[in-house]
Short mmCIF file of C-alpha atoms and ligand atoms in Angstrom, two decimals:
data_model
loop_
_atom_site.label_atom_id
_atom_site.label_comp_id
_atom_site.label_asym_id
_atom_site.label_seq_id
_atom_site.Cartn_x
_atom_site.Cartn_y
_atom_site.Cartn_z
CA MET A 1 94.02 119.65 116.21
CA SER A 2 90.52 119.61 115.19
CA SER A 3 88.12 116.68 116.59
CA LYS A 4 84.55 117.68 115.52
CA VAL A 5 84.37 114.44 112.07
CA ILE A 6 82.29 112.79 110.52
CA VAL A 7 84.78 109.74 109.35
CA THR A 8 83.34 107.66 106.45
CA ILE A 9 85.12 103.90 106.18
CA PHE A 10 85.71 101.86 103.03
CA GLY A 11 85.50 98.60 104.23
CA ALA A 12 84.11 98.94 107.93
CA SER A 13 83.66 94.79 108.14
CA GLY A 14 87.42 94.42 107.36
CA ASP A 15 90.43 92.86 109.09
CA LEU A 16 92.05 96.63 108.88
CA ALA A 17 88.74 97.95 110.35
CA GLN A 18 88.55 95.50 112.95
CA ARG A 19 91.97 95.03 114.18
CA LYS A 20 93.91 98.50 114.00
CA LEU A 21 91.46 101.53 113.04
CA TYR A 22 88.57 101.10 116.35
CA PRO A 23 91.40 100.03 118.60
CA SER A 24 93.02 103.15 117.43
CA LEU A 25 89.91 105.45 117.29
CA PHE A 26 89.19 104.40 120.23
CA ARG A 27 92.69 104.84 122.13
CA LEU A 28 92.31 108.12 120.73
CA TYR A 29 88.54 109.02 122.00
CA LYS A 30 89.95 108.11 126.16
CA SER A 31 92.71 109.78 125.18
CA GLY A 32 90.19 112.42 124.31
CA ASN A 33 92.23 113.51 120.77
CA LEU A 34 88.51 112.73 120.01
CA SER A 35 85.86 114.98 121.84
CA GLU A 36 81.79 113.77 121.00
CA HIS A 37 81.61 115.82 118.18
CA PHE A 38 82.73 112.90 116.32
CA ALA A 39 80.50 109.82 114.85
CA VAL A 40 81.48 106.85 112.39
CA ILE A 41 80.31 106.05 109.20
CA GLY A 42 81.85 102.46 108.51
CA THR A 43 80.34 100.91 104.82
CA ALA A 44 81.59 97.82 103.89
CA ARG A 45 78.64 94.62 101.11
CA ARG A 46 77.52 93.26 104.37
CA PRO A 47 73.98 94.24 105.53
CA TRP A 48 75.01 94.66 109.29
CA SER A 49 72.15 96.68 111.24
CA LYS A 50 74.18 99.33 114.24
CA GLU A 51 72.63 97.27 116.38
CA TYR A 52 75.63 95.02 115.09
CA PHE A 53 77.82 97.29 114.25
CA GLU A 54 78.16 98.20 117.63
CA SER A 55 78.56 94.86 118.99
CA VAL A 56 81.89 94.70 116.19
CA VAL A 57 83.91 97.33 117.47
CA VAL A 58 82.66 96.47 121.51
CA ASP A 59 85.03 93.39 120.29
CA SER A 60 87.61 95.03 119.20
CA ILE A 61 88.01 97.15 122.22
CA SER A 62 86.86 94.44 124.82
CA ASP A 63 90.37 94.49 125.96
CA LEU A 64 91.16 98.47 126.22
CA ALA A 65 87.98 99.86 127.75
CA ASP A 66 88.08 100.86 131.31
CA SER A 67 84.45 99.14 131.45
CA PRO A 68 81.65 97.63 128.92
CA GLU A 69 79.59 101.54 129.96
CA GLN A 70 83.04 103.25 127.90
CA ALA A 71 83.03 100.56 125.69
CA GLN A 72 78.98 100.60 124.26
CA GLU A 73 79.57 104.42 124.80
CA PHE A 74 82.28 104.73 122.05
CA ALA A 75 80.18 102.12 119.69
CA SER A 76 77.16 104.73 120.05
CA HIS A 77 79.27 106.41 117.46
CA PHE A 78 78.96 104.35 115.11
CA TYR A 79 76.83 104.37 112.52
CA TYR A 80 76.34 101.55 109.43
CA GLN A 81 75.25 101.62 105.87
CA SER A 82 75.32 98.88 103.30
CA HIS A 83 77.38 99.97 100.60
CA ASP A 84 78.44 98.56 96.84
CA VAL A 85 81.28 102.00 96.23
CA GLN A 86 79.88 101.02 92.05
CA ASP A 87 76.85 102.27 92.75
CA THR A 88 75.51 106.09 92.74
CA GLU A 89 71.91 105.45 94.97
CA HIS A 90 74.29 104.85 98.22
CA TYR A 91 76.09 107.80 97.90
CA ILE A 92 73.32 109.66 97.62
CA GLU A 93 71.87 107.95 100.69
CA LEU A 94 75.75 108.29 102.46
CA CYS A 95 75.58 111.88 102.30
CA LYS A 96 72.08 112.07 103.68
CA LEU A 97 73.64 109.77 106.98
CA GLN A 98 76.82 112.29 106.00
CA ASN A 99 74.95 115.77 106.02
CA LYS A 100 72.28 114.40 109.39
CA LEU A 101 74.69 112.90 111.30
CA ASN A 102 77.29 116.20 110.85
CA GLU A 103 74.30 118.06 112.65
CA GLU A 104 73.86 115.74 115.23
CA TYR A 105 77.12 115.82 116.82
CA GLN A 106 77.59 119.42 115.32
CA ALA A 107 81.16 118.46 113.06
CA GLU A 108 81.83 121.02 111.98
CA ASN A 109 81.19 119.70 108.19
CA ASN A 110 84.91 118.10 108.75
CA LYS A 111 84.44 115.07 107.35
CA LEU A 112 88.17 111.84 107.63
CA PHE A 113 87.83 109.02 104.41
CA PHE A 114 89.42 106.02 105.18
CA LEU A 115 89.72 103.67 102.22
CA SER A 116 91.06 100.34 103.39
CA MET A 117 89.61 98.19 100.13
CA ALA A 118 90.17 96.63 97.59
CA PRO A 119 92.44 99.41 95.65
CA GLN A 120 90.96 98.87 92.73
CA PHE A 121 87.78 100.31 93.55
CA PHE A 122 90.21 103.75 94.96
CA GLY A 123 88.88 106.08 92.28
CA THR A 124 85.14 105.32 91.90
CA ILE A 125 85.30 105.26 95.61
CA ALA A 126 86.67 108.97 95.35
CA LYS A 127 84.58 110.17 91.94
CA HIS A 128 81.39 110.05 93.99
CA LEU A 129 82.53 111.52 97.15
CA LYS A 130 82.55 114.34 94.35
CA SER A 131 79.51 113.57 92.07
CA GLU A 132 77.24 113.28 94.61
CA HIS A 133 78.54 116.00 96.94
CA ILE A 134 80.02 114.15 100.03
CA VAL A 135 83.16 115.95 99.79
CA ASP A 136 81.22 119.25 99.18
CA GLY A 137 84.56 121.86 100.05
CA LYS A 138 83.02 123.19 103.74
CA GLY A 139 84.84 122.32 106.79
CA PHE A 140 88.11 119.94 106.64
CA GLU A 141 88.00 116.66 103.94
CA ARG A 142 90.88 114.22 103.87
CA LEU A 143 92.05 110.86 102.41
CA ILE A 144 93.28 108.49 104.41
CA VAL A 145 94.19 105.17 101.55
CA GLU A 146 96.04 101.84 102.93
CA LYS A 147 97.79 100.72 100.80
CA PRO A 148 99.07 99.38 97.78
CA PHE A 149 99.28 102.19 96.67
CA GLY A 150 99.19 100.45 92.95
CA THR A 151 101.71 97.54 91.66
CA ASP A 152 104.11 99.19 89.51
CA LEU A 153 104.07 103.49 88.36
CA ALA A 154 101.20 103.10 85.31
CA THR A 155 98.69 101.44 88.00
CA ALA A 156 99.73 103.50 90.65
CA SER A 157 100.19 107.39 88.23
CA LYS A 158 95.96 105.92 87.41
CA LEU A 159 95.56 106.17 91.55
CA ASN A 160 96.57 109.06 91.66
CA GLU A 161 95.26 111.08 89.10
CA ASP A 162 91.61 109.57 90.24
CA LEU A 163 92.17 110.35 94.03
CA LEU A 164 93.22 114.06 91.87
CA ALA A 165 90.27 114.50 91.01
CA THR A 166 88.65 114.97 93.95
CA PHE A 167 90.90 115.76 97.05
CA ASP A 168 94.52 117.81 96.31
CA GLU A 169 97.43 115.98 96.77
CA GLU A 170 97.45 117.83 100.44
CA GLN A 171 94.30 116.37 101.85
CA ILE A 172 95.79 112.67 99.92
CA PHE A 173 97.54 110.70 103.45
CA ARG A 174 99.22 108.17 101.77
CA ILE A 175 99.39 105.08 104.86
CA ASP A 176 102.49 102.91 105.35
CA HIS A 177 102.77 102.02 108.69
CA TYR A 178 106.02 101.81 109.39
CA LEU A 179 106.71 105.74 109.86
CA GLY A 180 104.42 105.89 112.63
CA LYS A 181 106.57 103.42 114.45
CA GLU A 182 107.76 105.10 117.49
CA MET A 183 111.60 103.99 116.44
CA ILE A 184 111.76 105.25 112.85
CA GLN A 185 109.95 108.85 113.99
CA ASN A 186 113.10 108.10 116.38
CA ILE A 187 115.35 108.68 113.35
CA PHE A 188 114.84 112.47 113.21
CA ALA A 189 115.86 113.18 117.11
CA ILE A 190 118.69 110.56 116.64
CA ARG A 191 120.04 111.97 113.35
CA PHE A 192 119.48 116.02 114.10
CA ALA A 193 119.57 116.76 117.60
CA ASN A 194 123.01 114.56 118.69
CA LEU A 195 125.76 116.70 116.64
CA LEU A 196 127.37 113.69 117.38
CA PHE A 197 125.96 112.20 114.87
CA GLU A 198 125.10 114.46 112.46
CA ASN A 199 128.57 115.05 112.10
CA ILE A 200 129.67 111.35 110.52
CA TRP A 201 126.94 110.65 109.07
CA ASN A 202 128.61 110.51 105.68
CA ARG A 203 129.66 108.66 103.20
CA ASP A 204 133.41 109.70 104.69
CA TYR A 205 132.48 108.04 108.46
CA ILE A 206 130.16 105.00 107.30
CA ASP A 207 130.68 102.24 105.27
CA ASN A 208 127.78 100.44 104.69
CA VAL A 209 123.76 100.41 106.23
CA GLN A 210 122.36 97.31 106.64
CA ILE A 211 117.88 97.47 107.40
CA THR A 212 116.71 93.75 107.63
CA PHE A 213 112.70 93.99 107.91
CA ALA A 214 112.61 90.68 109.14
CA GLU A 215 109.86 87.73 109.19
CA LYS A 216 108.69 84.15 111.14
CA LEU A 217 105.71 83.76 109.81
CA GLY A 218 104.46 82.99 105.71
CA VAL A 219 102.41 84.86 103.91
CA GLU A 220 99.53 82.93 105.91
CA GLU A 221 95.58 83.43 104.76
CA ARG A 222 97.15 86.02 101.83
CA GLY A 223 98.21 84.01 99.88
CA GLY A 224 95.56 84.90 97.10
CA TYR A 225 97.52 89.27 97.51
CA TYR A 226 100.97 87.85 98.14
CA ASP A 227 101.30 85.72 95.41
CA GLN A 228 100.47 88.47 93.27
CA SER A 229 102.51 91.08 95.48
CA GLY A 230 105.72 89.22 96.82
CA ALA A 231 108.64 90.83 98.50
CA LEU A 232 109.04 93.51 96.36
CA ARG A 233 106.02 94.95 95.77
CA ASP A 234 105.39 94.09 98.88
CA MET A 235 108.11 95.13 101.74
CA VAL A 236 110.77 97.15 99.44
CA GLN A 237 109.09 99.66 97.39
CA ASN A 238 106.85 101.18 100.61
CA HIS A 239 108.67 100.81 103.65
CA THR A 240 112.19 99.98 102.91
CA LEU A 241 112.23 102.93 100.58
CA GLN A 242 110.48 105.28 103.14
CA LEU A 243 113.03 103.90 106.07
CA LEU A 244 116.17 104.28 104.11
CA SER A 245 114.88 108.06 102.66
CA LEU A 246 114.90 109.04 106.64
CA LEU A 247 118.52 108.01 106.64
CA ALA A 248 120.21 108.79 104.30
CA MET A 249 118.21 112.37 103.97
CA ASP A 250 119.47 115.44 104.30
CA LYS A 251 119.17 118.10 107.29
CA PRO A 252 115.78 119.62 106.58
CA LYS A 253 115.74 123.21 107.32
CA SER A 254 113.57 123.02 110.04
CA PHE A 255 111.53 120.51 111.46
CA THR A 256 108.65 120.54 109.02
CA LYS A 257 106.49 118.66 106.96
CA GLU A 258 107.33 120.78 104.46
CA ASN A 259 110.96 120.78 104.27
CA ILE A 260 110.63 117.80 105.09
CA ARG A 261 109.49 116.09 102.10
CA ALA A 262 112.01 118.15 100.39
CA GLU A 263 114.71 116.45 101.72
CA LYS A 264 112.94 113.08 101.57
CA VAL A 265 111.39 114.24 97.94
CA LYS A 266 114.98 114.54 97.45
CA VAL A 267 116.73 111.34 98.63
CA PHE A 268 113.63 109.26 95.51
CA GLU A 269 114.89 111.46 92.45
CA ARG A 270 118.32 110.79 93.31
CA LEU A 271 118.29 107.00 93.52
CA VAL A 272 120.60 105.60 91.14
CA GLN A 273 118.89 103.13 88.88
CA PRO A 274 121.15 100.79 88.34
CA SER A 275 122.04 98.88 84.90
CA GLU A 276 120.43 95.99 83.57
CA ASP A 277 124.31 94.43 84.26
CA ASP A 278 123.79 95.86 88.64
CA LEU A 279 120.06 94.65 88.35
CA LYS A 280 121.26 90.94 88.19
CA ARG A 281 124.50 91.39 90.57
CA LEU A 282 122.26 93.87 93.21
CA PHE A 283 119.32 92.34 93.23
CA ILE A 284 118.10 88.96 95.06
CA ARG A 285 115.50 86.77 95.46
CA GLY A 286 114.55 83.76 97.18
CA GLN A 287 110.87 81.28 97.64
CA TYR A 288 110.88 78.90 100.87
CA LYS A 289 110.29 76.00 100.78
CA SER A 290 109.17 73.48 102.98
CA GLY A 291 111.39 72.25 106.21
CA LYS A 292 111.73 71.71 110.09
CA VAL A 293 112.21 74.28 112.45
CA ASN A 294 112.51 72.55 115.65
CA GLY A 295 111.12 69.42 114.39
CA LYS A 296 108.26 71.03 113.70
CA LYS A 297 106.93 70.89 109.80
CA TYR A 298 106.30 74.08 107.67
CA ILE A 299 104.69 74.12 104.08
CA SER A 300 106.36 75.61 101.33
CA TYR A 301 105.23 79.16 99.53
CA ARG A 302 103.46 76.68 96.86
CA SER A 303 101.70 75.05 98.75
CA GLU A 304 100.22 77.90 101.31
CA PRO A 305 96.22 78.49 99.95
CA ASN A 306 95.94 80.80 97.10
CA VAL A 307 99.20 80.07 95.40
CA ASN A 308 100.10 79.09 92.03
CA ALA A 309 101.92 75.33 93.10
CA GLU A 310 104.64 76.83 90.02
CA SER A 311 104.57 80.03 91.27
CA THR A 312 108.27 82.29 91.16
CA THR A 313 106.58 85.15 93.95
CA GLU A 314 110.05 85.85 95.54
CA THR A 315 109.45 85.82 99.75
CA PHE A 316 112.56 87.00 99.81
CA VAL A 317 114.01 89.51 98.53
CA SER A 318 117.77 91.20 99.52
CA GLY A 319 119.14 93.98 96.90
CA ALA A 320 121.84 97.05 97.65
CA PHE A 321 120.21 100.80 96.38
CA PHE A 322 122.34 103.66 96.24
CA ILE A 323 122.12 107.29 96.71
CA ASP A 324 123.58 110.13 94.77
CA THR A 325 123.97 112.43 97.41
CA ASP A 326 127.88 113.96 98.09
CA ARG A 327 126.67 113.13 101.95
CA PHE A 328 125.41 109.62 100.76
CA ARG A 329 127.22 108.69 96.98
CA ASP A 330 128.83 104.56 96.42
CA VAL A 331 127.62 103.99 100.19
CA PRO A 332 126.07 100.97 99.85
CA PHE A 333 122.41 100.48 101.40
CA PHE A 334 121.65 96.71 101.50
CA PHE A 335 118.80 95.39 102.90
CA ARG A 336 116.59 92.38 102.89
CA THR A 337 113.45 90.80 103.70
CA GLY A 338 111.75 88.29 103.68
CA LYS A 339 108.99 85.63 105.56
CA ARG A 340 108.89 82.35 107.21
CA LEU A 341 113.32 83.62 108.25
CA THR A 342 114.47 82.77 111.79
CA ALA A 343 112.76 85.91 113.51
CA LYS A 344 109.72 88.29 113.96
CA GLY A 345 112.65 91.57 113.88
CA THR A 346 113.51 94.60 111.78
CA HIS A 347 117.63 96.20 112.38
CA VAL A 348 118.72 98.25 111.09
CA ASN A 349 122.42 98.70 111.26
CA ILE A 350 125.13 101.15 110.51
CA VAL A 351 128.25 100.41 110.14
CA PHE A 352 131.03 103.14 110.60
CA LYS A 353 134.29 102.91 108.86
CA GLN A 354 136.97 102.03 110.86
CA MET A 355 140.84 104.15 110.91
CA ASN A 356 144.68 102.63 110.98
CA SER A 357 144.98 99.96 114.18
CA ILE A 358 148.24 100.82 116.66
CA PHE A 359 147.04 97.33 118.28
CA GLY A 360 148.71 95.15 115.45
CA GLU A 361 144.78 93.86 114.92
CA PRO A 362 142.32 94.99 112.86
CA LEU A 363 139.81 97.03 114.58
CA LYS A 364 136.43 95.90 114.88
CA PRO A 365 133.50 98.57 112.95
CA ASN A 366 131.87 100.32 115.53
CA ILE A 367 128.33 99.92 114.92
CA LEU A 368 125.22 101.96 115.32
CA THR A 369 121.68 99.28 115.99
CA ILE A 370 118.85 100.97 115.35
CA TYR A 371 116.01 98.47 117.22
CA ILE A 372 112.43 99.40 115.81
CA GLN A 373 110.55 96.29 116.19
CA PRO A 374 110.06 94.20 118.42
CA THR A 375 112.41 95.08 120.75
CA GLU A 376 112.89 98.86 119.90
CA GLY A 377 116.36 101.19 121.35
CA PHE A 378 119.69 102.02 120.04
CA SER A 379 122.90 100.80 121.01
CA LEU A 380 126.20 101.08 119.65
CA SER A 381 129.35 98.56 119.15
CA VAL A 382 132.38 99.88 120.46
CA ASN A 383 135.96 98.70 120.99
CA GLY A 384 136.93 98.98 124.70
CA LYS A 385 139.63 97.30 126.42
CA GLU A 386 139.26 93.96 127.64
CA VAL A 387 139.17 93.43 131.65
CA GLY A 388 142.82 92.38 132.86
CA GLU A 389 147.02 92.55 132.96
CA LEU A 390 147.13 91.99 129.19
CA PHE A 391 145.61 94.59 126.82
CA ASN A 392 143.39 93.42 124.96
CA LEU A 393 140.35 95.07 122.36
CA ALA A 394 136.84 93.34 123.57
CA PRO A 395 133.75 94.64 122.06
CA ILE A 396 131.99 97.31 124.22
CA SER A 397 128.01 97.96 124.42
CA PHE A 398 126.27 101.07 124.48
CA ASP A 399 122.14 99.82 124.79
CA TYR A 400 118.97 101.04 125.76
CA ARG A 401 116.36 98.78 124.38
CA THR A 402 112.63 98.12 125.17
CA ASP A 403 109.89 95.89 124.43
CA ALA A 404 107.92 98.93 124.91
CA THR A 405 105.19 97.06 122.15
CA ALA A 406 104.94 94.21 124.55
CA SER A 407 104.76 96.71 127.22
CA GLY A 408 101.44 99.28 125.73
CA ALA A 409 104.50 102.32 126.43
CA SER A 410 104.63 102.97 122.41
CA PRO A 411 101.32 103.52 120.56
CA ASP A 412 100.19 101.91 117.95
CA PRO A 413 101.52 102.67 114.43
CA TYR A 414 97.80 103.32 113.44
CA GLU A 415 95.97 105.48 116.68
CA LYS A 416 99.57 107.76 116.14
CA LEU A 417 99.12 108.29 112.14
CA ILE A 418 94.91 108.38 112.54
CA PHE A 419 96.63 112.00 115.03
CA ASP A 420 98.52 113.51 112.30
CA VAL A 421 96.08 113.51 109.85
CA LEU A 422 93.51 115.21 112.22
CA ASN A 423 95.77 116.85 112.98
CA ASN A 424 96.78 117.73 109.28
CA ASP A 425 100.43 116.25 109.94
CA SER A 426 101.33 114.66 106.82
CA THR A 427 105.21 114.74 107.94
CA ASN A 428 105.30 110.85 108.92
CA PHE A 429 102.91 109.54 104.96
CA SER A 430 104.22 109.06 101.07
CA HIS A 431 103.68 111.62 99.11
CA TRP A 432 103.34 111.01 95.32
CA ASP A 433 106.85 112.12 93.95
CA GLU A 434 107.75 109.44 96.78
CA VAL A 435 105.29 106.24 95.79
CA LYS A 436 105.80 107.81 91.38
CA ALA A 437 110.10 107.02 92.62
CA SER A 438 109.73 103.99 93.97
CA TRP A 439 107.49 102.44 91.43
CA GLU A 440 109.92 103.85 88.56
CA LEU A 441 113.00 101.87 90.74
CA ILE A 442 110.70 98.80 91.66
CA ASP A 443 109.42 98.48 87.87
CA LYS A 444 112.63 98.11 86.34
CA ILE A 445 113.83 94.31 88.85
CA GLU A 446 110.02 93.59 88.25
CA GLN A 447 110.60 93.15 84.34
CA LEU A 448 113.17 92.23 84.73
CA TRP A 449 113.03 89.79 87.11
CA SER A 450 110.01 88.59 85.13
CA GLN A 451 111.98 87.60 82.37
CA ASN A 452 112.81 85.27 83.97
CA GLN A 453 117.06 84.62 83.48
CA VAL A 454 117.56 85.91 86.55
CA PRO A 455 117.71 82.89 89.31
CA LEU A 456 115.01 82.57 91.92
CA HIS A 457 117.25 80.99 95.29
CA GLU A 458 114.94 78.69 97.85
CA TYR A 459 115.78 79.02 101.28
CA ALA A 460 115.31 77.52 104.51
CA VAL A 461 112.13 78.35 106.92
CA GLY A 462 113.56 79.30 109.58
CA SER A 463 117.34 80.69 107.93
CA MET A 464 117.86 84.07 106.99
CA GLY A 465 117.37 83.86 103.30
CA PRO A 466 119.20 82.32 99.58
CA GLU A 467 122.86 82.33 100.91
CA ALA A 468 122.66 84.61 97.50
CA ALA A 469 121.67 87.82 100.00
CA PHE A 470 125.19 87.20 101.99
CA ASP A 471 127.57 86.36 99.16
CA LEU A 472 125.44 90.16 98.05
CA LEU A 473 126.99 92.29 100.67
CA ALA A 474 130.73 89.86 100.36
CA GLN A 475 130.79 91.80 97.13
CA PHE A 476 131.73 94.90 99.07
CA GLY A 477 133.84 92.90 102.01
CA ALA A 478 130.82 93.35 104.42
CA ARG A 479 128.75 90.77 105.66
CA TRP A 480 125.50 90.76 107.86
CA GLN A 481 125.70 91.99 111.36
CA TRP A 482 122.10 90.76 112.21
CA GLN A 483 122.90 87.07 112.83
CA PRO A 484 119.63 85.83 114.56
CA ASP A 485 120.54 82.49 112.56
CA LYS A 486 123.80 82.67 113.81
C1 LIG B 1 102.44 94.78 105.39
C2 LIG B 1 102.76 93.68 104.41
O1 LIG B 1 102.67 95.78 104.71
O2 LIG B 1 103.50 94.70 106.37
C3 LIG B 1 102.57 92.11 105.65
O3 LIG B 1 102.06 94.15 103.49
C4 LIG B 1 104.17 92.00 105.96
O4 LIG B 1 103.43 91.40 104.00
C5 LIG B 1 103.72 93.62 107.02
O5 LIG B 1 103.36 91.10 107.04
C6 LIG B 1 104.61 93.74 108.41
O6 LIG B 1 104.44 94.92 109.36
P1 LIG B 1 104.28 94.07 110.61
O7 LIG B 1 104.16 96.25 111.25
O8 LIG B 1 104.64 93.57 111.61
O9 LIG B 1 105.90 94.94 111.53
#
């Protein structure tokens, strides 16, 4: 790994930079993964001084540093440039600063750019980086792009073309922070390091797969963005489909980014494109109404700041995807995600088929649960015998669970993902072919919804979404396994 690098952050005054990027860079620094040979150029419109920028960085890492001196030493690597992304002059200045810091820190011309601002500027930034010779082909040059990657296939394709004018696909790292989560990466181990599971990971043994991304919070201060986006674009196009691809992919030839990507892309390309009837039957949208939970009042989505009072934007979506591969043909992959639900939690339930029962009562399915957050771990439910003289079946659960995030045992996704970029490892990033295929499918659902022919179900705050999301599974003789509302 080369830890000699000049990192340039576009959007350095933003919330993400302060909450995630600076602390993640600091952890990498503390663990020795970033050497002394690095510097960070923060850019944003605000006219900050280096001293002020350093104080922002110090504040953002105050609870991670061993001493104020260590925090200050780290922050001394940060430089600030007030930057208007549309102004060519500013890139000329940026280039000078880049070259100066490259000399000073002996960074061997390695450059990492992080785009963490309004996506409409990504194309302009990429263009200027090349035309003003900041990207000059010397050293490594990598680009990290934050979501959202477009708002539909057309805008995503345009954005991609703009980036490709300056960077190759191999240099572009599209962040999906869920791919940096410990338990999502653990899916590779569960599946491909245990013959036990790999042998039954197919349509002969799996009845259905259930993916839940539940959030207790509402849209908070992001109403302006969210009202244009909605849950389908915000959580399904990226996180849900990425997770699904890891669950559904075939075994890669080896654990390399090329082989993993090839298998993931196959899943995206084999996603069944639903007919119009299936689009109506298989995808449910909802919006939270005002209500009370434990005596506390919550406003409706439409009353949230910066949200249109007549908004039809969905804050909940549920549906069923199918993948046309020999492994998983006709197996429903159910998903649901929403704001203001009962509890925060990302869980996957793999529901296995059962055999004929010899016990005079139907057998409960075996279920493998993957707890992604906030608890991390697995559980496997099997049928056992109840203690006692009589022979009764009783569920037994093999559990391995930790609250690793709370204990700080698991690294933050951004720390892992930046580490991967420094290692030139794109395994845990979204490839363009994946993004493209996911937008093709999401666009179909969005188009149907925009015609308002499909109901927008209201749901109560603190619930697990509208009834329709439960009826969806009932169509398949299934039910949601995770029921925090019960
Ligand atoms: C983001 C979405 O990608 O993921 C947010 O834009 C959502 O709306 C967030 O709240 C959830 O991430 P996490 O890591 O808190 O589960």
